[in-house]
mmCIF file of C-alpha atoms in Angstrom:
data_model
loop_
_atom_site.group_PDB
_atom_site.id
_atom_site.type_symbol
_atom_site.label_atom_id
_atom_site.label_comp_id
_atom_site.label_asym_id
_atom_site.label_seq_id
_atom_site.Cartn_x
_atom_site.Cartn_y
_atom_site.Cartn_z
ATOM 1 C CA UNK Z 18 -7.329 -20.406 -3.822
ATOM 2 C CA UNK Z 19 -7.927 -22.800 -6.726
ATOM 3 C CA UNK Z 20 -10.143 -22.421 -9.789
ATOM 4 C CA UNK Z 21 -12.879 -24.655 -8.381
ATOM 5 C CA UNK Z 22 -13.255 -22.310 -5.411
ATOM 6 C CA UNK Z 23 -13.273 -19.294 -7.709
ATOM 7 C CA UNK Z 24 -16.055 -20.797 -9.831
ATOM 8 C CA UNK Z 25 -18.129 -21.345 -6.699
ATOM 9 C CA UNK Z 26 -17.698 -17.692 -5.758
ATOM 10 C CA UNK Z 27 -18.742 -16.631 -9.260
ATOM 11 C CA UNK Z 28 -22.070 -18.410 -8.788
ATOM 12 C CA UNK Z 29 -23.028 -15.824 -6.180
ATOM 13 C CA UNK Z 30 -21.078 -12.715 -7.203
ATOM 14 C CA UNK Z 31 -21.069 -11.294 -10.732
ATOM 15 C CA UNK Z 32 -17.930 -9.751 -12.170
ATOM 16 C CA UNK Z 33 -16.066 -7.526 -11.915
ATOM 17 C CA UNK Z 34 -14.887 -7.851 -8.319
ATOM 18 C CA UNK Z 35 -11.787 -7.898 -6.171
ATOM 19 C CA UNK Z 36 -11.079 -10.967 -4.067
ATOM 20 C CA UNK Z 37 -8.744 -10.829 -1.077
ATOM 21 C CA UNK Z 38 -7.421 -14.028 0.483
ATOM 22 C CA UNK Z 39 -6.926 -13.841 4.263
ATOM 23 C CA UNK Z 40 -4.968 -17.085 4.402
ATOM 24 C CA UNK Z 41 -2.566 -15.900 1.717
ATOM 25 C CA UNK Z 42 -2.113 -12.642 3.649
ATOM 26 C CA UNK Z 43 -1.253 -14.589 6.807
ATOM 27 C CA UNK Z 44 1.184 -16.753 4.859
ATOM 28 C CA UNK Z 45 2.816 -13.672 3.366
ATOM 29 C CA UNK Z 46 3.359 -12.068 6.748
ATOM 30 C CA UNK Z 47 4.816 -15.333 8.049
ATOM 31 C CA UNK Z 48 7.131 -15.480 5.036
ATOM 32 C CA UNK Z 49 8.400 -11.944 5.668
ATOM 33 C CA UNK Z 50 8.896 -12.614 9.371
ATOM 34 C CA UNK Z 51 10.863 -15.753 8.531
ATOM 35 C CA UNK Z 52 13.164 -14.071 6.019
ATOM 36 C CA UNK Z 53 13.814 -10.799 7.872
ATOM 37 C CA UNK Z 54 15.790 -10.320 11.108
ATOM 38 C CA UNK Z 55 13.768 -11.467 14.110
ATOM 39 C CA UNK Z 56 14.154 -8.152 15.933
ATOM 40 C CA UNK Z 57 12.769 -6.114 13.034
ATOM 41 C CA UNK Z 58 9.153 -4.940 13.333
ATOM 42 C CA UNK Z 59 6.730 -4.537 10.428
ATOM 43 C CA UNK Z 60 4.594 -1.460 9.794
ATOM 44 C CA UNK Z 61 1.788 -1.719 7.236
ATOM 45 C CA UNK Z 62 1.278 1.250 4.911
ATOM 46 C CA UNK Z 63 -2.517 1.581 4.922
ATOM 47 C CA UNK Z 64 -2.530 3.363 1.552
ATOM 48 C CA UNK Z 65 -1.555 0.075 -0.110
ATOM 49 C CA UNK Z 66 -4.987 -1.389 0.694
ATOM 50 C CA UNK Z 67 -7.227 -0.096 3.503
ATOM 51 C CA UNK Z 68 -9.474 -3.152 3.187
ATOM 52 C CA UNK Z 69 -6.759 -5.281 4.814
ATOM 53 C CA UNK Z 70 -6.426 -3.305 8.043
ATOM 54 C CA UNK Z 71 -8.696 -5.542 10.132
ATOM 55 C CA UNK Z 72 -7.028 -8.726 8.888
ATOM 56 C CA UNK Z 73 -3.576 -7.325 9.601
ATOM 57 C CA UNK Z 74 -4.429 -6.097 13.091
ATOM 58 C CA UNK Z 75 -2.974 -9.197 14.817
ATOM 59 C CA UNK Z 76 -0.170 -9.541 12.253
ATOM 60 C CA UNK Z 77 1.391 -6.078 11.886
ATOM 61 C CA UNK Z 78 3.233 -4.153 14.589
ATOM 62 C CA UNK Z 79 2.138 -0.728 13.321
ATOM 63 C CA UNK Z 80 -0.020 0.979 10.718
ATOM 64 C CA UNK Z 81 1.216 3.945 8.703
ATOM 65 C CA UNK Z 82 -1.595 6.489 8.234
ATOM 66 C CA UNK Z 83 -1.286 9.297 5.684
ATOM 67 C CA UNK Z 84 -4.692 10.997 5.583
ATOM 68 C CA UNK Z 85 -7.738 11.828 7.743
ATOM 69 C CA UNK Z 86 -9.666 9.149 5.885
ATOM 70 C CA UNK Z 87 -7.108 6.483 6.677
ATOM 71 C CA UNK Z 88 -7.110 7.610 10.300
ATOM 72 C CA UNK Z 89 -10.898 7.200 10.429
ATOM 73 C CA UNK Z 90 -10.654 3.746 8.837
ATOM 74 C CA UNK Z 91 -8.066 2.583 11.372
ATOM 75 C CA UNK Z 92 -10.146 3.907 14.243
ATOM 76 C CA UNK Z 93 -13.243 2.109 12.952
ATOM 77 C CA UNK Z 94 -11.260 -1.113 12.510
ATOM 78 C CA UNK Z 95 -10.093 -0.950 16.115
ATOM 79 C CA UNK Z 96 -6.412 -0.191 15.583
ATOM 80 C CA UNK Z 97 -5.080 0.900 18.992
ATOM 81 C CA UNK Z 98 -3.619 4.397 18.954
ATOM 82 C CA UNK Z 99 -0.227 3.104 20.098
ATOM 83 C CA UNK Z 100 -0.024 1.069 16.853
ATOM 84 C CA UNK Z 101 -0.765 4.102 14.690
ATOM 85 C CA UNK Z 102 1.929 6.142 12.955
ATOM 86 C CA UNK Z 103 0.234 9.359 11.832
ATOM 87 C CA UNK Z 104 2.266 10.429 8.846
ATOM 88 C CA UNK Z 105 1.696 12.510 5.726
ATOM 89 C CA UNK Z 106 3.107 15.608 4.094
ATOM 90 C CA UNK Z 107 0.048 17.655 5.153
ATOM 91 C CA UNK Z 108 -1.225 17.657 8.707
ATOM 92 C CA UNK Z 109 -4.265 19.699 9.646
ATOM 93 C CA UNK Z 110 -3.630 21.464 12.953
ATOM 94 C CA UNK Z 111 -7.205 21.085 14.238
ATOM 95 C CA UNK Z 112 -7.337 17.373 13.378
ATOM 96 C CA UNK Z 113 -4.000 16.772 15.117
ATOM 97 C CA UNK Z 114 -5.268 18.494 18.255
ATOM 98 C CA UNK Z 115 -8.538 16.568 18.189
ATOM 99 C CA UNK Z 116 -6.790 13.227 17.660
ATOM 100 C CA UNK Z 117 -4.272 13.722 20.447
ATOM 101 C CA UNK Z 118 -6.976 15.063 22.786
ATOM 102 C CA UNK Z 119 -9.206 12.079 22.029
ATOM 103 C CA UNK Z 120 -6.474 9.600 22.995
ATOM 104 C CA UNK Z 121 -5.640 11.465 26.201
ATOM 105 C CA UNK Z 122 -9.284 11.709 27.286
ATOM 106 C CA UNK Z 123 -9.769 8.006 26.555
ATOM 107 C CA UNK Z 124 -6.805 7.206 28.766
ATOM 108 C CA UNK Z 125 -5.002 5.586 25.840
ATOM 109 C CA UNK Z 126 -1.429 5.937 24.713
ATOM 110 C CA UNK Z 127 -1.121 8.369 21.845
ATOM 111 C CA UNK Z 128 0.003 7.340 18.409
ATOM 112 C CA UNK Z 129 3.389 8.227 16.969
ATOM 113 C CA UNK Z 130 3.462 11.281 14.723
ATOM 114 C CA UNK Z 131 5.938 12.029 11.957
ATOM 115 C CA UNK Z 132 7.416 15.488 11.469
ATOM 116 C CA UNK Z 133 7.821 16.481 7.815
ATOM 117 C CA UNK Z 134 8.483 20.212 8.174
ATOM 118 C CA UNK Z 135 9.300 22.927 10.662
ATOM 119 C CA UNK Z 136 5.632 23.974 10.650
ATOM 120 C CA UNK Z 137 4.524 20.415 11.435
ATOM 121 C CA UNK Z 138 6.910 20.444 14.382
ATOM 122 C CA UNK Z 139 5.072 23.508 15.719
ATOM 123 C CA UNK Z 140 1.634 22.021 14.961
ATOM 124 C CA UNK Z 141 2.410 18.841 16.907
ATOM 125 C CA UNK Z 142 4.015 20.789 19.723
ATOM 126 C CA UNK Z 143 0.834 22.838 20.144
ATOM 127 C CA UNK Z 144 -1.358 19.726 19.937
ATOM 128 C CA UNK Z 145 0.648 18.035 22.689
ATOM 129 C CA UNK Z 146 0.638 21.146 24.849
ATOM 130 C CA UNK Z 147 -3.118 21.577 24.491
ATOM 131 C CA UNK Z 148 -3.676 17.962 25.535
ATOM 132 C CA UNK Z 149 -1.116 18.143 28.344
ATOM 133 C CA UNK Z 150 0.860 15.157 27.134
ATOM 134 C CA UNK Z 151 4.284 14.419 25.748
ATOM 135 C CA UNK Z 152 3.846 13.297 22.141
ATOM 136 C CA UNK Z 153 6.182 10.717 20.537
ATOM 137 C CA UNK Z 154 7.428 11.834 17.114
ATOM 138 C CA UNK Z 155 9.672 10.603 14.322
ATOM 139 C CA UNK Z 156 11.619 13.152 12.281
ATOM 140 C CA UNK Z 157 11.402 12.296 8.589
ATOM 141 C CA UNK Z 158 14.683 12.729 6.732
ATOM 142 C CA UNK Z 159 14.074 13.825 3.147
ATOM 143 C CA UNK Z 160 15.324 11.729 0.252
ATOM 144 C CA UNK Z 161 15.414 14.812 -1.977
ATOM 145 C CA UNK Z 162 11.758 15.525 -2.738
ATOM 146 C CA UNK Z 163 8.774 17.302 -1.147
ATOM 147 C CA UNK Z 164 8.718 14.877 1.774
ATOM 148 C CA UNK Z 165 10.633 15.267 4.994
ATOM 149 C CA UNK Z 166 13.246 17.527 6.513
ATOM 150 C CA UNK Z 167 16.794 18.392 5.532
ATOM 151 C CA UNK Z 168 19.478 17.002 7.771
ATOM 152 C CA UNK Z 169 20.339 20.419 9.215
ATOM 153 C CA UNK Z 170 16.691 20.979 10.190
ATOM 154 C CA UNK Z 171 16.683 17.659 12.026
ATOM 155 C CA UNK Z 172 19.915 18.643 13.751
ATOM 156 C CA UNK Z 173 18.284 21.897 14.840
ATOM 157 C CA UNK Z 174 15.377 19.986 16.403
ATOM 158 C CA UNK Z 175 17.711 17.503 18.085
ATOM 159 C CA UNK Z 176 19.913 20.273 19.469
ATOM 160 C CA UNK Z 177 16.896 21.994 21.028
ATOM 161 C CA UNK Z 178 15.130 18.872 22.244
ATOM 162 C CA UNK Z 179 15.640 19.673 25.954
ATOM 163 C CA UNK Z 180 13.928 23.027 25.494
ATOM 164 C CA UNK Z 181 10.779 21.344 24.224
ATOM 165 C CA UNK Z 182 8.867 19.514 27.008
ATOM 166 C CA UNK Z 183 5.968 18.456 24.752
ATOM 167 C CA UNK Z 184 7.602 16.347 22.030
ATOM 168 C CA UNK Z 185 9.557 13.156 22.576
ATOM 169 C CA UNK Z 186 11.758 12.584 19.534
ATOM 170 C CA UNK Z 187 11.773 8.790 19.240
ATOM 171 C CA UNK Z 188 13.924 8.615 16.134
ATOM 172 C CA UNK Z 189 14.117 9.005 12.375
ATOM 173 C CA UNK Z 190 11.844 8.005 9.510
ATOM 174 C CA UNK Z 191 13.068 7.541 5.937
ATOM 175 C CA UNK Z 192 11.388 6.474 2.703
ATOM 176 C CA UNK Z 193 12.625 7.123 -0.820
ATOM 177 C CA UNK Z 194 10.487 5.093 -3.213
ATOM 178 C CA UNK Z 195 9.122 1.713 -4.145
ATOM 179 C CA UNK Z 196 10.011 -1.345 -6.245
ATOM 180 C CA UNK Z 197 13.703 -1.221 -5.336
ATOM 181 C CA UNK Z 198 15.407 -4.211 -6.892
ATOM 182 C CA UNK Z 199 18.941 -2.927 -6.330
ATOM 183 C CA UNK Z 200 20.638 -4.112 -3.158
ATOM 184 C CA UNK Z 201 23.392 -1.585 -3.835
ATOM 185 C CA UNK Z 202 20.839 1.221 -3.649
ATOM 186 C CA UNK Z 203 19.438 -0.168 -0.404
ATOM 187 C CA UNK Z 204 22.950 -0.442 0.987
ATOM 188 C CA UNK Z 205 23.637 3.218 0.133
ATOM 189 C CA UNK Z 206 20.449 4.270 1.936
ATOM 190 C CA UNK Z 207 21.195 2.125 4.987
ATOM 191 C CA UNK Z 208 24.746 3.478 5.141
ATOM 192 C CA UNK Z 209 23.407 7.043 4.877
ATOM 193 C CA UNK Z 210 20.991 6.478 7.750
ATOM 194 C CA UNK Z 211 23.586 4.710 9.867
ATOM 195 C CA UNK Z 212 26.063 7.557 9.374
ATOM 196 C CA UNK Z 213 23.451 10.218 10.099
ATOM 197 C CA UNK Z 214 22.312 8.532 13.310
ATOM 198 C CA UNK Z 215 25.936 8.138 14.404
ATOM 199 C CA UNK Z 216 26.530 11.831 13.672
ATOM 200 C CA UNK Z 217 23.553 12.801 15.864
ATOM 201 C CA UNK Z 218 24.972 10.655 18.659
ATOM 202 C CA UNK Z 219 28.492 12.027 18.460
ATOM 203 C CA UNK Z 220 27.596 15.694 18.041
ATOM 204 C CA UNK Z 221 24.464 16.024 20.173
ATOM 205 C CA UNK Z 222 24.601 13.028 22.473
ATOM 206 C CA UNK Z 223 21.306 11.868 20.952
ATOM 207 C CA UNK Z 224 20.645 8.134 20.883
ATOM 208 C CA UNK Z 225 17.700 7.418 18.587
ATOM 209 C CA UNK Z 226 15.408 4.779 20.009
ATOM 210 C CA UNK Z 227 14.125 3.669 16.641
ATOM 211 C CA UNK Z 228 14.461 3.945 12.899
ATOM 212 C CA UNK Z 229 11.426 3.545 10.685
ATOM 213 C CA UNK Z 230 12.676 2.681 7.210
ATOM 214 C CA UNK Z 231 10.619 2.172 4.047
ATOM 215 C CA UNK Z 232 12.811 -0.074 1.885
ATOM 216 C CA UNK Z 233 10.324 -0.288 -0.994
ATOM 217 C CA UNK Z 234 10.789 -4.036 -1.380
ATOM 218 C CA UNK Z 235 9.935 -5.150 -4.921
ATOM 219 C CA UNK Z 236 7.009 -7.214 -6.182
ATOM 220 C CA UNK Z 237 7.237 -9.139 -9.454
ATOM 221 C CA UNK Z 238 4.120 -8.257 -11.414
ATOM 222 C CA UNK Z 239 5.099 -9.037 -14.999
ATOM 223 C CA UNK Z 240 6.590 -11.774 -17.135
ATOM 224 C CA UNK Z 241 10.382 -11.773 -16.933
ATOM 225 C CA UNK Z 242 10.526 -9.899 -13.606
ATOM 226 C CA UNK Z 243 10.737 -12.910 -11.327
ATOM 227 C CA UNK Z 244 13.599 -12.938 -8.832
ATOM 228 C CA UNK Z 245 14.779 -15.114 -5.974
ATOM 229 C CA UNK Z 246 13.029 -13.319 -3.133
ATOM 230 C CA UNK Z 247 14.437 -15.442 -0.262
ATOM 231 C CA UNK Z 248 17.980 -14.703 -1.441
ATOM 232 C CA UNK Z 249 17.141 -11.008 -1.898
ATOM 233 C CA UNK Z 250 15.692 -10.779 1.614
ATOM 234 C CA UNK Z 251 18.626 -12.669 3.100
ATOM 235 C CA UNK Z 252 21.087 -10.190 1.596
ATOM 236 C CA UNK Z 253 18.911 -7.244 2.613
ATOM 237 C CA UNK Z 254 18.688 -8.626 6.156
ATOM 238 C CA UNK Z 255 22.479 -8.854 6.302
ATOM 239 C CA UNK Z 256 22.663 -5.134 5.474
ATOM 240 C CA UNK Z 257 20.352 -4.343 8.385
ATOM 241 C CA UNK Z 258 22.264 -6.559 10.798
ATOM 242 C CA UNK Z 259 25.556 -4.896 9.825
ATOM 243 C CA UNK Z 260 24.327 -1.475 10.944
ATOM 244 C CA UNK Z 261 26.027 0.202 13.884
ATOM 245 C CA UNK Z 262 22.639 1.509 14.983
ATOM 246 C CA UNK Z 263 21.475 -0.564 17.944
ATOM 247 C CA UNK Z 264 17.942 0.776 18.359
ATOM 248 C CA UNK Z 265 14.676 -0.679 17.115
ATOM 249 C CA UNK Z 266 14.217 -0.984 13.337
ATOM 250 C CA UNK Z 267 10.714 -0.844 11.881
ATOM 251 C CA UNK Z 268 10.230 -1.595 8.193
ATOM 252 C CA UNK Z 269 7.329 0.196 6.559
ATOM 253 C CA UNK Z 270 5.900 -2.086 3.876
ATOM 254 C CA UNK Z 271 2.768 -1.858 1.761
ATOM 255 C CA UNK Z 272 3.031 -3.454 -1.648
ATOM 256 C CA UNK Z 273 5.269 -6.256 -0.390
ATOM 257 C CA UNK Z 274 2.682 -7.254 2.212
ATOM 258 C CA UNK Z 275 -0.547 -6.801 0.265
ATOM 259 C CA UNK Z 276 0.034 -7.551 -3.418
ATOM 260 C CA UNK Z 277 0.009 -11.341 -3.397
ATOM 261 C CA UNK Z 278 -3.265 -11.760 -1.481
ATOM 262 C CA UNK Z 279 -5.467 -10.094 -4.116
ATOM 263 C CA UNK Z 280 -7.153 -11.152 -7.342
ATOM 264 C CA UNK Z 281 -9.306 -9.222 -9.770
ATOM 265 C CA UNK Z 282 -11.934 -11.100 -11.762
ATOM 266 C CA UNK Z 283 -13.498 -9.638 -14.882
ATOM 267 C CA UNK Z 284 -15.632 -11.186 -17.624
ATOM 268 C CA UNK Z 285 -15.269 -11.054 -21.399
ATOM 269 C CA UNK Z 286 -18.346 -9.259 -22.748
ATOM 270 C CA UNK Z 287 -17.401 -8.796 -26.395
ATOM 271 C CA UNK Z 288 -14.878 -9.989 -28.979
ATOM 272 C CA UNK Z 289 -13.713 -8.441 -32.222
ATOM 273 C CA UNK Z 290 -10.899 -8.620 -34.744
ATOM 274 C CA UNK Z 291 -9.639 -5.861 -37.013
ATOM 275 C CA UNK Z 292 -6.399 -4.926 -38.758
ATOM 276 C CA UNK Z 293 -4.798 -4.149 -35.419
ATOM 277 C CA UNK Z 294 -5.433 -7.608 -33.987
ATOM 278 C CA UNK Z 295 -7.887 -9.469 -31.802
ATOM 279 C CA UNK Z 296 -9.630 -7.621 -28.985
ATOM 280 C CA UNK Z 297 -11.436 -8.926 -25.922
ATOM 281 C CA UNK Z 298 -13.644 -6.366 -24.149
ATOM 282 C CA UNK Z 299 -14.128 -7.016 -20.438
ATOM 283 C CA UNK Z 300 -16.642 -5.587 -17.971
ATOM 284 C CA UNK Z 301 -13.842 -4.082 -15.871
ATOM 285 C CA UNK Z 302 -11.056 -1.813 -17.006
ATOM 286 C CA UNK Z 303 -8.172 0.458 -16.127
ATOM 287 C CA UNK Z 304 -10.372 2.435 -13.727
ATOM 288 C CA UNK Z 305 -10.468 -0.621 -11.484
ATOM 289 C CA UNK Z 306 -7.135 -2.291 -12.119
ATOM 290 C CA UNK Z 307 -3.866 -0.453 -11.610
ATOM 291 C CA UNK Z 308 -0.510 -2.139 -11.565
ATOM 292 C CA UNK Z 309 2.730 -0.456 -10.615
ATOM 293 C CA UNK Z 310 3.698 2.421 -12.884
ATOM 294 C CA UNK Z 311 0.596 2.272 -15.103
ATOM 295 C CA UNK Z 312 2.695 0.234 -17.542
ATOM 296 C CA UNK Z 313 0.606 -2.913 -17.544
ATOM 297 C CA UNK Z 314 -0.560 -2.604 -21.160
ATOM 298 C CA UNK Z 315 3.035 -2.812 -22.348
ATOM 299 C CA UNK Z 316 3.866 -5.858 -20.235
ATOM 300 C CA UNK Z 317 2.377 -9.256 -19.508
ATOM 301 C CA UNK Z 318 0.987 -9.581 -15.970
ATOM 302 C CA UNK Z 319 -0.068 -12.716 -14.152
ATOM 303 C CA UNK Z 320 -3.389 -13.488 -15.821
ATOM 304 C CA UNK Z 321 -5.296 -16.642 -16.683
ATOM 305 C CA UNK Z 322 -8.624 -17.726 -18.124
ATOM 306 C CA UNK Z 323 -10.915 -19.435 -15.638
ATOM 307 C CA UNK Z 324 -11.744 -22.260 -18.054
ATOM 308 C CA UNK Z 325 -10.418 -25.776 -18.655
ATOM 309 C CA UNK Z 326 -8.437 -24.872 -21.776
ATOM 310 C CA UNK Z 327 -5.315 -26.660 -22.929
ATOM 311 C CA UNK Z 328 -2.210 -24.553 -22.432
ATOM 312 C CA UNK Z 329 -1.122 -25.567 -25.938
ATOM 313 C CA UNK Z 330 -3.981 -23.576 -27.463
ATOM 314 C CA UNK Z 331 -2.950 -19.937 -27.527
ATOM 315 C CA UNK Z 332 -3.909 -16.794 -29.379
ATOM 316 C CA UNK Z 333 -2.654 -13.224 -28.902
ATOM 317 C CA UNK Z 334 -5.300 -10.966 -27.386
ATOM 318 C CA UNK Z 335 -5.522 -7.295 -26.591
ATOM 319 C CA UNK Z 336 -7.549 -7.115 -23.363
ATOM 320 C CA UNK Z 337 -9.513 -3.853 -23.191
ATOM 321 C CA UNK Z 338 -11.836 -2.479 -20.555
ATOM 322 C CA UNK Z 339 -15.325 -1.012 -20.734
ATOM 323 C CA UNK Z 340 -14.353 2.685 -20.757
ATOM 324 C CA UNK Z 341 -14.850 4.799 -23.846
ATOM 325 C CA UNK Z 342 -11.208 5.775 -24.212
ATOM 326 C CA UNK Z 343 -8.410 4.300 -26.311
ATOM 327 C CA UNK Z 344 -6.297 4.268 -23.166
ATOM 328 C CA UNK Z 345 -8.374 1.527 -21.556
ATOM 329 C CA UNK Z 346 -6.023 -1.311 -22.485
ATOM 330 C CA UNK Z 347 -5.191 -3.760 -19.734
ATOM 331 C CA UNK Z 348 -2.693 -5.821 -21.696
ATOM 332 C CA UNK Z 349 -1.526 -6.038 -25.307
ATOM 333 C CA UNK Z 350 -0.823 -9.167 -27.329
ATOM 334 C CA UNK Z 351 -1.287 -11.491 -24.395
ATOM 335 C CA UNK Z 352 -1.033 -15.180 -25.333
ATOM 336 C CA UNK Z 353 -4.230 -16.794 -24.065
ATOM 337 C CA UNK Z 354 -6.518 -19.642 -25.104
ATOM 338 C CA UNK Z 355 -9.259 -18.885 -27.655
ATOM 339 C CA UNK Z 356 -11.662 -16.630 -25.756
ATOM 340 C CA UNK Z 357 -15.455 -16.665 -25.719
ATOM 341 C CA UNK Z 358 -17.990 -14.174 -24.444
ATOM 342 C CA UNK Z 359 -18.638 -15.074 -20.818
ATOM 343 C CA UNK Z 360 -15.110 -16.277 -20.075
ATOM 344 C CA UNK Z 361 -13.665 -14.927 -16.833
ATOM 345 C CA UNK Z 362 -10.136 -13.564 -16.613
ATOM 346 C CA UNK Z 363 -8.275 -13.727 -13.301
ATOM 347 C CA UNK Z 364 -5.594 -11.104 -12.689
ATOM 348 C CA UNK Z 365 -3.136 -12.067 -9.934
ATOM 349 C CA UNK Z 366 -1.265 -9.948 -7.364
ATOM 350 C CA UNK Z 367 -3.877 -7.181 -7.220
ATOM 351 C CA UNK Z 368 -3.910 -6.814 -3.440
ATOM 352 C CA UNK Z 369 -1.997 -3.518 -3.382
ATOM 353 C CA UNK Z 370 -3.238 -0.186 -4.744
ATOM 354 C CA UNK Z 371 -5.386 -1.685 -7.540
ATOM 355 C CA UNK Z 372 -8.743 -0.863 -5.992
ATOM 356 C CA UNK Z 373 -7.900 2.651 -4.813
ATOM 357 C CA UNK Z 374 -5.331 4.104 -7.208
ATOM 358 C CA UNK Z 375 -7.376 4.012 -10.418
ATOM 359 C CA UNK Z 376 -9.603 6.647 -12.005
ATOM 360 C CA UNK Z 377 -12.628 4.987 -10.468
ATOM 361 C CA UNK Z 378 -15.125 7.813 -11.117
ATOM 362 C CA UNK Z 379 -14.336 8.151 -14.823
ATOM 363 C CA UNK Z 380 -17.455 7.528 -16.955
ATOM 364 C CA UNK Z 381 -19.502 6.864 -13.816
ATOM 365 C CA UNK Z 382 -19.092 3.095 -13.874
ATOM 366 C CA UNK Z 383 -20.015 1.239 -10.684
ATOM 367 C CA UNK Z 384 -17.326 0.547 -8.121
ATOM 368 C CA UNK Z 385 -16.932 -3.232 -7.906
ATOM 369 C CA UNK Z 386 -17.405 -5.387 -4.859
ATOM 370 C CA UNK Z 387 -14.479 -6.149 -2.576
ATOM 371 C CA UNK Z 388 -14.708 -9.707 -1.275
ATOM 372 C CA UNK Z 389 -12.660 -11.442 1.403
ATOM 373 C CA UNK Z 390 -12.118 -15.174 1.535
ATOM 374 C CA UNK Z 391 -11.645 -15.818 5.254
ATOM 375 C CA UNK Z 392 -9.278 -18.424 6.678
ATOM 376 C CA UNK Z 393 -12.307 -20.675 7.290
ATOM 377 C CA UNK Z 394 -13.317 -20.462 3.625
ATOM 378 C CA UNK Z 395 -16.294 -18.163 4.069
ATOM 379 C CA UNK Z 396 -16.814 -15.139 1.804
ATOM 380 C CA UNK Z 397 -17.320 -11.750 3.387
ATOM 381 C CA UNK Z 398 -18.387 -8.622 1.475
ATOM 382 C CA UNK Z 399 -16.023 -5.876 2.625
ATOM 383 C CA UNK Z 400 -17.602 -3.388 0.248
ATOM 384 C CA UNK Z 401 -20.651 -3.873 -1.943
ATOM 385 C CA UNK Z 402 -20.775 -2.463 -5.454
ATOM 386 C CA UNK Z 403 -21.453 1.281 -5.483
ATOM 387 C CA UNK Z 404 -23.101 3.369 -8.188
ATOM 388 C CA UNK Z 405 -20.767 6.285 -8.883
ATOM 389 C CA UNK Z 406 -23.261 8.447 -10.757
ATOM 390 C CA UNK Z 407 -24.283 9.818 -7.362
ATOM 391 C CA UNK Z 408 -20.820 11.385 -7.097
ATOM 392 C CA UNK Z 409 -20.874 12.804 -10.611
ATOM 393 C CA UNK Z 410 -24.434 14.164 -10.784
ATOM 394 C CA UNK Z 411 -24.676 17.934 -10.259
ATOM 395 C CA UNK Z 412 -27.072 19.098 -7.572
ATOM 396 C CA UNK Z 413 -29.540 21.790 -8.711
ATOM 397 C CA UNK Z 414 -32.070 21.056 -5.998
ATOM 398 C CA UNK Z 415 -30.632 23.074 -3.126
ATOM 399 C CA UNK Z 416 -30.478 26.845 -3.218
ATOM 400 C CA UNK Z 417 -27.223 28.394 -2.041
#
């Protein structure tokens, strides 16, 4: 989307707002499909950006769901249950029973459920039994944190799989973090999974049908972080193709899919200079814009001024948001053209996490609009601006 198109949008929608580009999202999915092995499927992590679920419905093979809210969103957006992977470190027993029962009564295939603990195994077993169906599950192997099961716990479940008529163990799930730029680290993880799956086959005669793997593919957000992504993906793909495992491989991706399709637009509302430097105050802030690791203020993200300035004219600006806290600094000492009140700043690659991961209720500022530029060029309001004071106002009007 070029600057002329952005200026047209600004005529109808005041800042700040998020803008998602459906065509860019389609192009990104095509790029990933092209540069990854053809047999590999793609699972979208809904937590990266729930506003993209509907657009990704024809593009993604599965949707990773980690909360009741995300489940409700996917249901409302028409995601078929068979494309849902119900994950998460906490699973409410009643909700699991209701969800499985709903699918069975509707005559639909159930979703796939991950098992993160021995208690979750029992919860899902009871949910399947109550609904009278065999439930497909993935056993999550821990990477050494609060998520997933130890290898010996998975072995225990595999060894007793014939004694459990209600759960169909489809395979293994594994995720250990995000923004992995080291192919050596990815190779170690792939080797670990390959060896573990081979061990399950040799010792228990268990042939996993699928492996869902979250590789945490990196996104370059800041100056100096650029890398040759096609080469990186080619080498990563070679690691996958060298595996002994012959079952289906599903890559769970969030940031890698969503980041590039988003922009955040915010307007300069005040300017000042003191002994610490030049400051531009914008009508947005850190409550609405979150980059990976909350380290944006110390680095230089993709940002430009939506004005016809010469690139030769630069000045170092500290871009600060509208919150009354010294922490509300979006970027420090950013070289930009001379700024004026009313100028609009465009932050790139904000399609993942930015609109949901921030401290959006702090100081009761409005939640900004979320706009979608459709493939046909039309603008759709996915969420209108919302006054947050309704969430932060105490209620003294109802007696307990």
